Amino acid sequence: LPAGSLGAARVVTSAVGAYARARKQFRVPIAEFGGIQEAMALSASDGLMVVASTDLMNAIVDNHEAPMVISSIMKQNCTERGRRIVERGMDVAAGSAICRGDKNYMAQGYMSIPVAITVEGANIMTRSFQIIGQGLTRCHPHMVELINSLSSNEPDAVQIFGKQLRAVIGHGATNFFHSITRGTAGSFSTALRSKTAYKDGDKLLEHHENQLLRLSANFAVTADLCFTLGGRLKFEEYLLGRLADAMGSIFLGYSVLHHYSRKRGTIEGLEAVTEHAMLRLEHEAQQALKETADNFPGSLGGVAGIVMKAACFPLGSFTRNYPLPRDELTREVSRLVTTPSEIRDMFQENLYMAPEGEQHQIAELVRALPVCVEADKITSAIRREKRQPTQAEDDVLAHADALRDALIQVDVYDYATSAEAEDGYVRPALAGTVDRLEAMERKSFSEATA
């Protein structure tokens, strides 16, 4: 299922990114419109999250491990983000994405998305029960042994219980301390950070790793507070859902940083897309934790919420200052996926490209992109210089216009069904209308109103 979302990410960033450059409105490629840029940038950063997390998950599986909680996070997060990627691709491709036929490369994926969302545990259940419900106790370093000691008949069971209880308390105090100190330090570094700091790969890694350590400590404190609910915890699905959102964002964040640490220096522009993805993930995680603190359930929920806010946001709104990506960064990420770039090459990896001359819309869009970009540069130059194009330039412009005209066309059919092609065919709705008109006393509107 995550692999299906990976395929969607590759298709949308590659094909729809090229379509946004080929399609013009008001004589301007729609890739230059702000709304399109926003959709393409979000698809690119969501796509990077899916690519990075599937790479990391594959490495974990190749290491003969079977992490139950991470598997649930992957299923829910990747399919949800895959759905958003496809929906944005449909928005950009517009009519060419809804007219069925050989030229439509989006419709089949769009129709299969509900399958990925629903099977192997619907995402609603996975998010609001499975991820935290099955992982909160088992992932705690001391809670399992403490619980086992309660039902143990061993003579040292009491000593084990006392030891693990002290360890649980110490673990909670350590988490509380780290949450406050890392939260304060992380908020100051975020507030003082330059808008272009991400261009330095070392600084990008250092900053975002520190923020993930901070969010992990925030999450750990919140998880400790959840144990105050006892057996009621598994019924608090609002709480479990928000914690699943936070945990999923943290895991995806580590996946993206792991991907960048492996690929840095080999893909130009990866810093911008990584920064865009990390800013979104940190904002999502912090927002989920804030909503958890505001709505902590239980008879002691008010007290737990105050403790959680003190630990996670010790300086109030100042320590809740993760921003969303700025417009300049969004514009840059969109440019990377709508013009020839190494980022596009990364997403096009393992994407099927049919041989030239064979009808395949995705391949034709990808191959047409450099021609369209070159034509746009020529158009800008001759307008700026107020001159006529040379013969070579005119040939490029004509070639690009022919490609654009062909690529924006949709499949057209003379008849919707084979029955309509038969002589004397009348659509059932029209036949019924004729029968009703013949049975009426008044045959026209003017007669009816006379």
Tab-separated table of C-alpha atoms in Angstrom:
chain	number	residue	atom	x	y	z
A	1	LEU	CA	0.000	0.000	0.000
A	2	PRO	CA	2.776	2.539	0.707
A	3	ALA	CA	4.340	1.432	-2.585
A	4	GLY	CA	1.138	2.492	-4.363
A	5	SER	CA	1.458	5.940	-2.804
A	6	LEU	CA	5.081	5.993	-3.918
A	7	GLY	CA	3.930	5.349	-7.491
A	8	ALA	CA	1.365	8.140	-7.189
A	9	ALA	CA	4.060	10.537	-5.970
A	10	ARG	CA	6.316	9.699	-8.902
A	11	VAL	CA	3.536	10.090	-11.478
A	12	VAL	CA	2.142	13.358	-10.139
A	13	THR	CA	5.477	15.114	-9.678
A	14	SER	CA	6.769	13.884	-13.046
A	15	ALA	CA	3.747	13.971	-15.349
A	16	VAL	CA	1.573	16.637	-13.727
A	17	GLY	CA	4.657	18.796	-13.118
A	18	ALA	CA	5.389	18.646	-16.852
A	19	TYR	CA	1.718	19.236	-17.718
A	20	ALA	CA	1.716	22.406	-15.577
A	21	ARG	CA	4.548	23.740	-17.717
A	22	ALA	CA	3.016	22.628	-21.034
A	23	ARG	CA	-0.523	23.896	-20.328
A	24	LYS	CA	-1.011	27.626	-20.828
A	25	GLN	CA	-3.742	29.955	-19.641
A	26	PHE	CA	-3.764	33.633	-20.706
A	27	ARG	CA	-0.574	32.842	-22.667
A	28	VAL	CA	1.227	31.923	-19.426
A	29	PRO	CA	2.160	28.389	-18.295
A	30	ILE	CA	-0.096	27.482	-15.391
A	31	ALA	CA	3.058	26.492	-13.460
A	32	GLU	CA	3.551	30.231	-12.924
A	33	PHE	CA	0.216	30.599	-11.090
A	34	GLY	CA	0.431	30.749	-7.304
A	35	GLY	CA	-2.327	28.232	-6.697
A	36	ILE	CA	-0.677	25.698	-8.987
A	37	GLN	CA	2.705	26.318	-7.355
A	38	GLU	CA	1.233	25.654	-3.929
A	39	ALA	CA	-0.330	22.371	-5.066
A	40	MET	CA	2.851	21.200	-6.796
A	41	ALA	CA	5.093	22.117	-3.842
A	42	LEU	CA	2.850	20.261	-1.399
A	43	SER	CA	2.818	17.241	-3.710
A	44	ALA	CA	6.604	17.353	-3.974
A	45	SER	CA	7.218	17.482	-0.222
A	46	ASP	CA	4.549	14.844	0.451
A	47	GLY	CA	6.182	12.789	-2.279
A	48	LEU	CA	9.588	13.155	-0.621
A	49	MET	CA	8.088	11.945	2.678
A	50	VAL	CA	6.713	8.849	0.962
A	51	VAL	CA	9.956	8.172	-0.929
A	52	ALA	CA	12.090	8.618	2.200
A	53	SER	CA	9.865	6.560	4.514
A	54	THR	CA	9.528	3.658	2.070
A	55	ASP	CA	13.313	3.607	1.593
A	56	LEU	CA	13.806	3.479	5.364
A	57	MET	CA	11.077	0.888	5.871
A	58	ASN	CA	12.553	-1.308	3.146
A	59	ALA	CA	15.924	-1.114	4.899
A	60	ILE	CA	14.299	-2.148	8.181
A	61	VAL	CA	12.559	-5.113	6.547
A	62	ASP	CA	15.765	-6.094	4.733
A	63	ASN	CA	17.348	-6.229	8.184
A	64	HIS	CA	14.825	-8.989	9.066
A	65	GLU	CA	12.862	-6.802	11.456
A	66	ALA	CA	9.071	-6.539	11.645
A	67	PRO	CA	8.179	-3.337	13.542
A	68	MET	CA	4.470	-3.514	14.240
A	69	VAL	CA	3.890	0.136	15.159
A	70	ILE	CA	6.011	1.545	12.323
A	71	SER	CA	4.124	-0.668	9.861
A	72	SER	CA	0.861	0.924	11.008
A	73	ILE	CA	2.353	4.415	10.778
A	74	MET	CA	3.557	3.687	7.251
A	75	LYS	CA	0.198	2.355	6.108
A	76	GLN	CA	-1.843	5.235	7.485
A	77	ASN	CA	0.505	8.112	6.699
A	78	CYS	CA	1.642	7.032	3.244
A	79	THR	CA	-1.832	6.235	1.953
A	80	GLU	CA	-3.256	9.480	3.367
A	81	ARG	CA	-0.481	11.521	1.793
A	82	GLY	CA	-0.813	9.505	-1.402
A	83	ARG	CA	-4.488	10.475	-1.500
A	84	ARG	CA	-3.631	14.160	-1.140
A	85	ILE	CA	-0.979	13.902	-3.858
A	86	VAL	CA	-3.446	12.347	-6.292
A	87	GLU	CA	-6.183	14.859	-5.433
A	88	ARG	CA	-3.831	17.777	-6.063
A	89	GLY	CA	-2.728	16.164	-9.310
A	90	MET	CA	-6.376	15.921	-10.359
A	91	ASP	CA	-6.861	19.607	-9.514
A	92	VAL	CA	-3.918	20.659	-11.683
A	93	ALA	CA	-4.577	18.275	-14.594
A	94	ALA	CA	-8.270	19.279	-14.502
A	95	GLY	CA	-10.210	18.141	-17.584
A	96	SER	CA	-7.443	15.866	-18.832
A	97	ALA	CA	-7.738	13.918	-15.566
A	98	ILE	CA	-11.486	13.257	-15.763
A	99	CYS	CA	-11.990	12.408	-19.456
A	100	ARG	CA	-11.352	8.657	-19.548
A	101	GLY	CA	-9.178	7.170	-22.258
A	102	ASP	CA	-5.607	6.342	-23.239
A	103	LYS	CA	-4.438	9.897	-22.556
A	104	ASN	CA	-5.723	9.890	-18.982
A	105	TYR	CA	-2.965	8.781	-16.613
A	106	MET	CA	-4.673	9.967	-13.382
A	107	ALA	CA	-8.159	8.441	-13.311
A	108	GLN	CA	-7.160	4.870	-12.514
A	109	GLY	CA	-5.012	5.936	-9.582
A	110	TYR	CA	-7.746	8.238	-8.328
A	111	MET	CA	-10.276	5.397	-8.343
A	112	SER	CA	-7.897	3.017	-6.564
A	113	ILE	CA	-7.109	5.393	-3.698
A	114	PRO	CA	-10.176	4.344	-1.624
A	115	VAL	CA	-8.909	0.764	-1.759
A	116	ALA	CA	-5.570	1.748	-0.221
A	117	ILE	CA	-7.308	3.856	2.411
A	118	THR	CA	-9.734	1.081	3.389
A	119	VAL	CA	-7.989	-2.301	3.229
A	120	GLU	CA	-5.619	-3.753	5.857
A	121	GLY	CA	-7.485	-1.756	8.493
A	122	ALA	CA	-9.267	1.433	7.508
A	123	ASN	CA	-7.169	4.524	8.169
A	124	ILE	CA	-9.713	5.845	10.660
A	125	MET	CA	-9.220	2.764	12.816
A	126	THR	CA	-5.452	2.705	12.282
A	127	ARG	CA	-5.098	6.326	13.349
A	128	SER	CA	-7.568	6.443	16.232
A	129	PHE	CA	-6.799	3.087	17.808
A	130	GLN	CA	-4.087	0.899	16.377
A	131	ILE	CA	-0.929	3.038	16.251
A	132	ILE	CA	-0.941	4.271	19.867
A	133	GLY	CA	-3.238	1.612	21.303
A	134	GLN	CA	-0.859	-1.197	20.432
A	135	GLY	CA	2.378	0.721	20.900
A	136	LEU	CA	2.094	2.916	23.994
A	137	THR	CA	2.703	0.152	26.550
A	138	ARG	CA	4.945	-2.125	24.510
A	139	CYS	CA	7.251	0.705	23.402
A	140	HIS	CA	7.766	1.993	26.954
A	141	PRO	CA	11.168	0.855	28.278
A	142	HIS	CA	9.850	-0.185	31.704
A	143	MET	CA	6.059	-0.528	31.624
A	144	VAL	CA	5.889	-4.092	30.248
A	145	GLU	CA	8.123	-5.505	32.988
A	146	LEU	CA	6.193	-3.565	35.619
A	147	ILE	CA	2.868	-4.987	34.413
A	148	ASN	CA	4.280	-8.522	34.173
A	149	SER	CA	5.546	-8.330	37.749
A	150	LEU	CA	1.981	-7.728	38.992
A	151	SER	CA	0.865	-11.154	37.765
A	152	SER	CA	4.138	-12.962	38.512
A	153	ASN	CA	4.410	-15.734	41.116
A	154	GLU	CA	8.179	-15.407	41.361
A	155	PRO	CA	9.541	-14.667	44.854
A	156	ASP	CA	11.287	-11.499	43.638
A	157	ALA	CA	8.184	-10.098	41.950
A	158	VAL	CA	7.745	-7.403	44.615
A	159	GLN	CA	11.343	-6.278	44.225
A	160	ILE	CA	10.979	-6.202	40.418
A	161	PHE	CA	7.802	-4.149	40.729
A	162	GLY	CA	9.492	-1.618	42.993
A	163	LYS	CA	12.510	-1.384	40.750
A	164	GLN	CA	10.435	-0.849	37.615
A	165	LEU	CA	8.137	1.643	39.353
A	166	ARG	CA	11.149	3.750	40.326
A	167	ALA	CA	12.418	3.427	36.762
A	168	VAL	CA	9.058	4.606	35.368
A	169	ILE	CA	9.069	7.638	37.660
A	170	GLY	CA	12.691	8.432	36.812
A	171	HIS	CA	11.979	8.016	33.111
A	172	GLY	CA	9.047	10.436	33.353
A	173	ALA	CA	11.125	13.019	35.239
A	174	THR	CA	13.892	12.771	32.633
A	175	ASN	CA	11.381	13.225	29.821
A	176	PHE	CA	9.895	16.254	31.584
A	177	PHE	CA	13.342	17.846	31.973
A	178	HIS	CA	14.325	17.172	28.357
A	179	SER	CA	10.982	18.458	27.102
A	180	ILE	CA	11.445	21.804	28.857
A	181	THR	CA	15.134	22.324	28.030
A	182	ARG	CA	14.937	21.154	24.440
A	183	GLY	CA	11.686	23.036	23.904
A	184	THR	CA	13.171	26.308	25.113
A	185	ALA	CA	16.396	25.883	23.137
A	186	GLY	CA	14.561	24.739	20.018
A	187	SER	CA	12.193	27.707	20.114
A	188	PHE	CA	15.065	30.200	20.338
A	189	SER	CA	16.953	28.527	17.481
A	190	THR	CA	13.788	28.539	15.356
A	191	ALA	CA	13.099	32.213	16.052
A	192	LEU	CA	16.678	33.251	15.211
A	193	ARG	CA	17.131	30.991	12.188
A	194	SER	CA	17.741	32.592	8.793
A	195	LYS	CA	15.277	31.984	5.961
A	196	THR	CA	18.115	30.647	3.809
A	197	ALA	CA	19.869	28.561	6.480
A	198	TYR	CA	18.623	25.379	4.836
A	199	LYS	CA	20.994	25.900	1.902
A	200	ASP	CA	23.835	24.758	4.171
A	201	GLY	CA	23.332	20.990	4.430
A	202	ASP	CA	25.113	20.659	7.788
A	203	LYS	CA	23.008	23.394	9.375
A	204	LEU	CA	19.841	21.913	7.879
A	205	LEU	CA	20.552	18.508	9.437
A	206	GLU	CA	21.602	19.936	12.801
A	207	HIS	CA	18.589	22.222	13.159
A	208	HIS	CA	15.918	19.731	12.198
A	209	GLU	CA	17.464	16.866	14.161
A	210	ASN	CA	17.356	19.078	17.266
A	211	GLN	CA	13.706	19.887	16.593
A	212	LEU	CA	12.840	16.196	16.232
A	213	LEU	CA	14.639	15.451	19.513
A	214	ARG	CA	12.560	18.198	21.117
A	215	LEU	CA	9.299	16.841	19.657
A	216	SER	CA	10.247	13.308	20.718
A	217	ALA	CA	10.696	14.518	24.305
A	218	ASN	CA	7.346	16.350	24.107
A	219	PHE	CA	5.704	13.179	22.840
A	220	ALA	CA	7.339	11.049	25.564
A	221	VAL	CA	5.978	13.324	28.309
A	222	THR	CA	2.521	13.163	26.771
A	223	ALA	CA	2.709	9.363	26.569
A	224	ASP	CA	3.654	9.186	30.260
A	225	LEU	CA	0.653	11.355	31.155
A	226	CYS	CA	-1.611	9.022	29.182
A	227	PHE	CA	-0.977	6.270	31.730
A	228	THR	CA	-3.022	8.298	34.242
A	229	LEU	CA	-6.096	7.219	32.232
A	230	GLY	CA	-5.568	3.541	32.987
A	231	GLY	CA	-7.846	1.173	31.105
A	232	ARG	CA	-9.922	4.061	29.817
A	233	LEU	CA	-7.103	5.043	27.472
A	234	LYS	CA	-8.137	2.631	24.718
A	235	PHE	CA	-11.554	4.329	24.516
A	236	GLU	CA	-10.145	7.870	24.157
A	237	GLU	CA	-9.901	7.825	20.378
A	238	TYR	CA	-9.641	11.603	19.965
A	239	LEU	CA	-6.514	11.482	22.109
A	240	LEU	CA	-5.105	8.421	20.357
A	241	GLY	CA	-5.686	9.976	16.934
A	242	ARG	CA	-3.844	13.180	17.801
A	243	LEU	CA	-0.937	11.255	19.287
A	244	ALA	CA	-0.815	9.104	16.143
A	245	ASP	CA	-0.575	12.297	14.075
A	246	ALA	CA	2.330	13.545	16.195
A	247	MET	CA	4.154	10.227	16.188
A	248	GLY	CA	3.651	9.787	12.442
A	249	SER	CA	5.058	13.245	11.722
A	250	ILE	CA	8.091	12.563	13.915
A	251	PHE	CA	8.789	9.235	12.179
A	252	LEU	CA	8.410	10.790	8.725
A	253	GLY	CA	10.703	13.608	9.815
A	254	TYR	CA	13.455	11.171	10.766
A	255	SER	CA	12.883	9.350	7.468
A	256	VAL	CA	13.313	12.571	5.477
A	257	LEU	CA	16.523	13.466	7.348
A	258	HIS	CA	17.853	9.936	6.852
A	259	HIS	CA	17.126	10.231	3.137
A	260	TYR	CA	18.851	13.620	2.935
A	261	SER	CA	21.923	12.400	4.824
A	262	ARG	CA	22.322	9.595	2.269
A	263	LYS	CA	21.580	11.629	-0.867
A	264	ARG	CA	23.056	15.038	-0.017
A	265	GLY	CA	25.515	16.331	-2.563
A	266	THR	CA	24.145	14.075	-5.311
A	267	ILE	CA	20.784	15.794	-5.997
A	268	GLU	CA	20.764	19.534	-6.617
A	269	GLY	CA	17.778	21.188	-4.976
A	270	LEU	CA	17.218	18.454	-2.387
A	271	GLU	CA	17.821	20.951	0.423
A	272	ALA	CA	14.802	23.041	-0.585
A	273	VAL	CA	12.398	20.097	-0.787
A	274	THR	CA	13.750	18.640	2.465
A	275	GLU	CA	13.292	21.988	4.218
A	276	HIS	CA	9.737	22.286	2.891
A	277	ALA	CA	8.866	18.785	4.118
A	278	MET	CA	10.493	19.214	7.541
A	279	LEU	CA	8.795	22.541	8.261
A	280	ARG	CA	5.420	20.992	7.487
A	281	LEU	CA	6.073	17.887	9.593
A	282	GLU	CA	7.292	19.855	12.616
A	283	HIS	CA	4.286	22.168	12.409
A	284	GLU	CA	1.898	19.196	12.142
A	285	ALA	CA	3.478	17.410	15.114
A	286	GLN	CA	3.415	20.494	17.314
A	287	GLN	CA	-0.175	21.303	16.355
A	288	ALA	CA	-1.248	17.744	17.249
A	289	LEU	CA	0.459	18.048	20.660
A	290	LYS	CA	-1.175	21.424	21.326
A	291	GLU	CA	-4.627	20.030	20.525
A	292	THR	CA	-3.890	17.091	22.825
A	293	ALA	CA	-3.019	19.425	25.698
A	294	ASP	CA	-6.140	21.518	25.076
A	295	ASN	CA	-8.399	18.452	25.115
A	296	PHE	CA	-6.734	16.008	27.522
A	297	PRO	CA	-9.498	13.671	28.746
A	298	GLY	CA	-10.237	12.072	32.100
A	299	SER	CA	-11.100	13.278	35.588
A	300	LEU	CA	-7.570	14.635	35.902
A	301	GLY	CA	-7.512	15.851	32.316
A	302	GLY	CA	-7.321	19.513	33.282
A	303	VAL	CA	-4.323	18.911	35.522
A	304	ALA	CA	-2.653	16.654	32.924
A	305	GLY	CA	-3.208	19.295	30.250
A	306	ILE	CA	-1.553	21.979	32.408
A	307	VAL	CA	1.423	19.702	33.131
A	308	MET	CA	1.713	18.857	29.446
A	309	LYS	CA	1.670	22.525	28.406
A	310	ALA	CA	4.287	23.331	31.043
A	311	ALA	CA	6.526	20.571	29.684
A	312	CYS	CA	5.922	21.027	25.950
A	313	PHE	CA	5.395	24.802	25.759
A	314	PRO	CA	7.112	26.260	28.858
A	315	LEU	CA	7.149	29.810	27.456
A	316	GLY	CA	3.652	29.714	26.004
A	317	SER	CA	3.169	30.630	22.362
A	318	PHE	CA	6.868	31.474	21.967
A	319	THR	CA	7.696	27.799	22.425
A	320	ARG	CA	5.012	26.886	19.902
A	321	ASN	CA	6.546	28.736	16.972
A	322	TYR	CA	7.146	26.175	14.209
A	323	PRO	CA	6.264	27.985	10.964
A	324	LEU	CA	4.865	26.604	7.753
A	325	PRO	CA	7.012	27.034	4.612
A	326	ARG	CA	7.289	30.596	3.328
A	327	ASP	CA	6.012	31.522	-0.126
A	328	GLU	CA	9.540	31.896	-1.486
A	329	LEU	CA	10.371	28.315	-0.532
A	330	THR	CA	7.072	27.049	-1.936
A	331	ARG	CA	7.792	28.811	-5.222
A	332	GLU	CA	11.283	27.297	-5.377
A	333	VAL	CA	10.055	23.740	-4.726
A	334	SER	CA	7.375	24.145	-7.385
A	335	ARG	CA	9.975	25.360	-9.863
A	336	LEU	CA	12.106	22.279	-9.208
A	337	VAL	CA	9.285	19.911	-10.179
A	338	THR	CA	7.957	21.906	-13.136
A	339	THR	CA	11.290	22.462	-14.893
A	340	PRO	CA	14.093	20.009	-15.753
A	341	SER	CA	16.002	19.357	-12.520
A	342	GLU	CA	17.708	16.635	-10.536
A	343	ILE	CA	14.708	16.610	-8.203
A	344	ARG	CA	12.530	15.593	-11.141
A	345	ASP	CA	15.101	12.946	-12.053
A	346	MET	CA	14.815	11.582	-8.508
A	347	PHE	CA	11.040	11.285	-8.752
A	348	GLN	CA	11.239	9.836	-12.280
A	349	GLU	CA	13.418	6.961	-11.061
A	350	ASN	CA	11.798	3.613	-12.006
A	351	LEU	CA	8.996	5.449	-13.836
A	352	TYR	CA	8.036	3.561	-17.000
A	353	MET	CA	8.916	5.469	-20.169
A	354	ALA	CA	7.462	4.037	-23.373
A	355	PRO	CA	9.609	4.091	-26.544
A	356	GLU	CA	9.244	7.187	-28.702
A	357	GLY	CA	6.388	6.876	-31.168
A	358	GLU	CA	4.288	4.730	-28.831
A	359	GLN	CA	1.186	6.359	-27.314
A	360	HIS	CA	2.037	6.976	-23.658
A	361	GLN	CA	0.966	10.274	-22.157
A	362	ILE	CA	3.368	10.268	-19.218
A	363	ALA	CA	6.412	9.647	-21.404
A	364	GLU	CA	5.291	12.285	-23.897
A	365	LEU	CA	4.844	14.884	-21.156
A	366	VAL	CA	8.248	14.156	-19.653
A	367	ARG	CA	9.973	14.366	-23.033
A	368	ALA	CA	8.148	17.569	-23.977
A	369	LEU	CA	9.114	19.460	-20.820
A	370	PRO	CA	12.624	20.607	-21.918
A	371	VAL	CA	11.250	21.829	-25.257
A	372	CYS	CA	8.477	23.829	-23.553
A	373	VAL	CA	10.921	25.372	-21.067
A	374	GLU	CA	13.290	26.360	-23.889
A	375	ALA	CA	10.388	27.907	-25.807
A	376	ASP	CA	9.356	29.908	-22.729
A	377	LYS	CA	12.895	31.271	-22.411
A	378	ILE	CA	12.885	32.323	-26.066
A	379	THR	CA	9.501	33.999	-25.688
A	380	SER	CA	10.701	35.952	-22.640
A	381	ALA	CA	13.883	36.999	-24.440
A	382	ILE	CA	12.199	38.326	-27.573
A	383	ARG	CA	9.629	40.236	-25.509
A	384	ARG	CA	12.327	41.739	-23.341
A	385	GLU	CA	14.511	42.641	-26.310
A	386	LYS	CA	11.542	43.718	-28.463
A	387	ARG	CA	12.622	41.786	-31.532
A	388	GLN	CA	11.479	39.040	-33.872
A	389	PRO	CA	12.664	35.450	-33.315
A	390	THR	CA	15.435	33.998	-35.449
A	391	GLN	CA	14.709	31.069	-37.713
A	392	ALA	CA	16.157	28.624	-35.166
A	393	GLU	CA	14.101	30.191	-32.387
A	394	ASP	CA	10.981	30.147	-34.545
A	395	ASP	CA	11.474	26.411	-35.142
A	396	VAL	CA	11.688	25.760	-31.393
A	397	LEU	CA	8.563	27.849	-30.755
A	398	ALA	CA	6.625	26.001	-33.466
A	399	HIS	CA	7.747	22.619	-32.130
A	400	ALA	CA	6.718	23.575	-28.580
A	401	ASP	CA	3.328	24.855	-29.756
A	402	ALA	CA	2.682	21.596	-31.606
A	403	LEU	CA	3.643	19.554	-28.536
A	404	ARG	CA	1.494	21.679	-26.250
A	405	ASP	CA	-1.501	21.420	-28.555
A	406	ALA	CA	-1.192	17.639	-28.683
A	407	LEU	CA	-0.587	17.161	-24.948
A	408	ILE	CA	-3.566	19.161	-23.720
A	409	GLN	CA	-6.022	17.250	-25.902
A	410	VAL	CA	-8.326	14.697	-24.266
A	411	ASP	CA	-9.817	11.511	-25.683
A	412	VAL	CA	-12.909	12.154	-27.815
A	413	TYR	CA	-15.542	9.563	-28.745
A	414	ASP	CA	-18.407	9.792	-31.224
A	415	TYR	CA	-20.581	7.504	-29.111
A	416	ALA	CA	-20.645	6.682	-25.422
A	417	THR	CA	-21.572	3.035	-26.080
A	418	SER	CA	-21.617	0.657	-29.023
A	419	ALA	CA	-25.447	0.655	-28.923
A	420	GLU	CA	-25.526	4.365	-29.737
A	421	ALA	CA	-23.746	3.680	-33.032
A	422	GLU	CA	-26.654	1.564	-34.325
A	423	ASP	CA	-29.160	3.107	-36.742
A	424	GLY	CA	-32.395	4.279	-35.165
A	425	TYR	CA	-31.011	4.334	-31.642
A	426	VAL	CA	-32.852	6.639	-29.257
A	427	ARG	CA	-31.670	7.258	-25.750
A	428	PRO	CA	-34.132	5.845	-23.171
A	429	ALA	CA	-34.561	9.197	-21.465
A	430	LEU	CA	-35.505	10.882	-24.748
A	431	ALA	CA	-37.882	8.084	-25.695
A	432	GLY	CA	-39.670	8.470	-22.373
A	433	THR	CA	-39.909	12.212	-22.876
A	434	VAL	CA	-41.611	11.747	-26.272
A	435	ASP	CA	-44.133	9.331	-24.759
A	436	ARG	CA	-44.995	11.734	-21.960
A	437	LEU	CA	-45.398	14.652	-24.371
A	438	GLU	CA	-47.749	12.658	-26.585
A	439	ALA	CA	-49.887	11.782	-23.553
A	440	MET	CA	-50.210	15.416	-22.473
A	441	GLU	CA	-53.193	17.537	-23.514
A	442	ARG	CA	-51.058	20.644	-23.876
A	443	LYS	CA	-48.039	20.093	-26.105
A	444	SER	CA	-46.021	23.248	-25.348
A	445	PHE	CA	-45.229	25.690	-22.573
A	446	SER	CA	-47.169	28.467	-24.287
A	447	GLU	CA	-50.264	26.255	-24.422
A	448	ALA	CA	-49.868	25.356	-20.757
A	449	THR	CA	-49.716	29.027	-19.698
A	450	ALA	CA	-52.480	30.258	-22.014
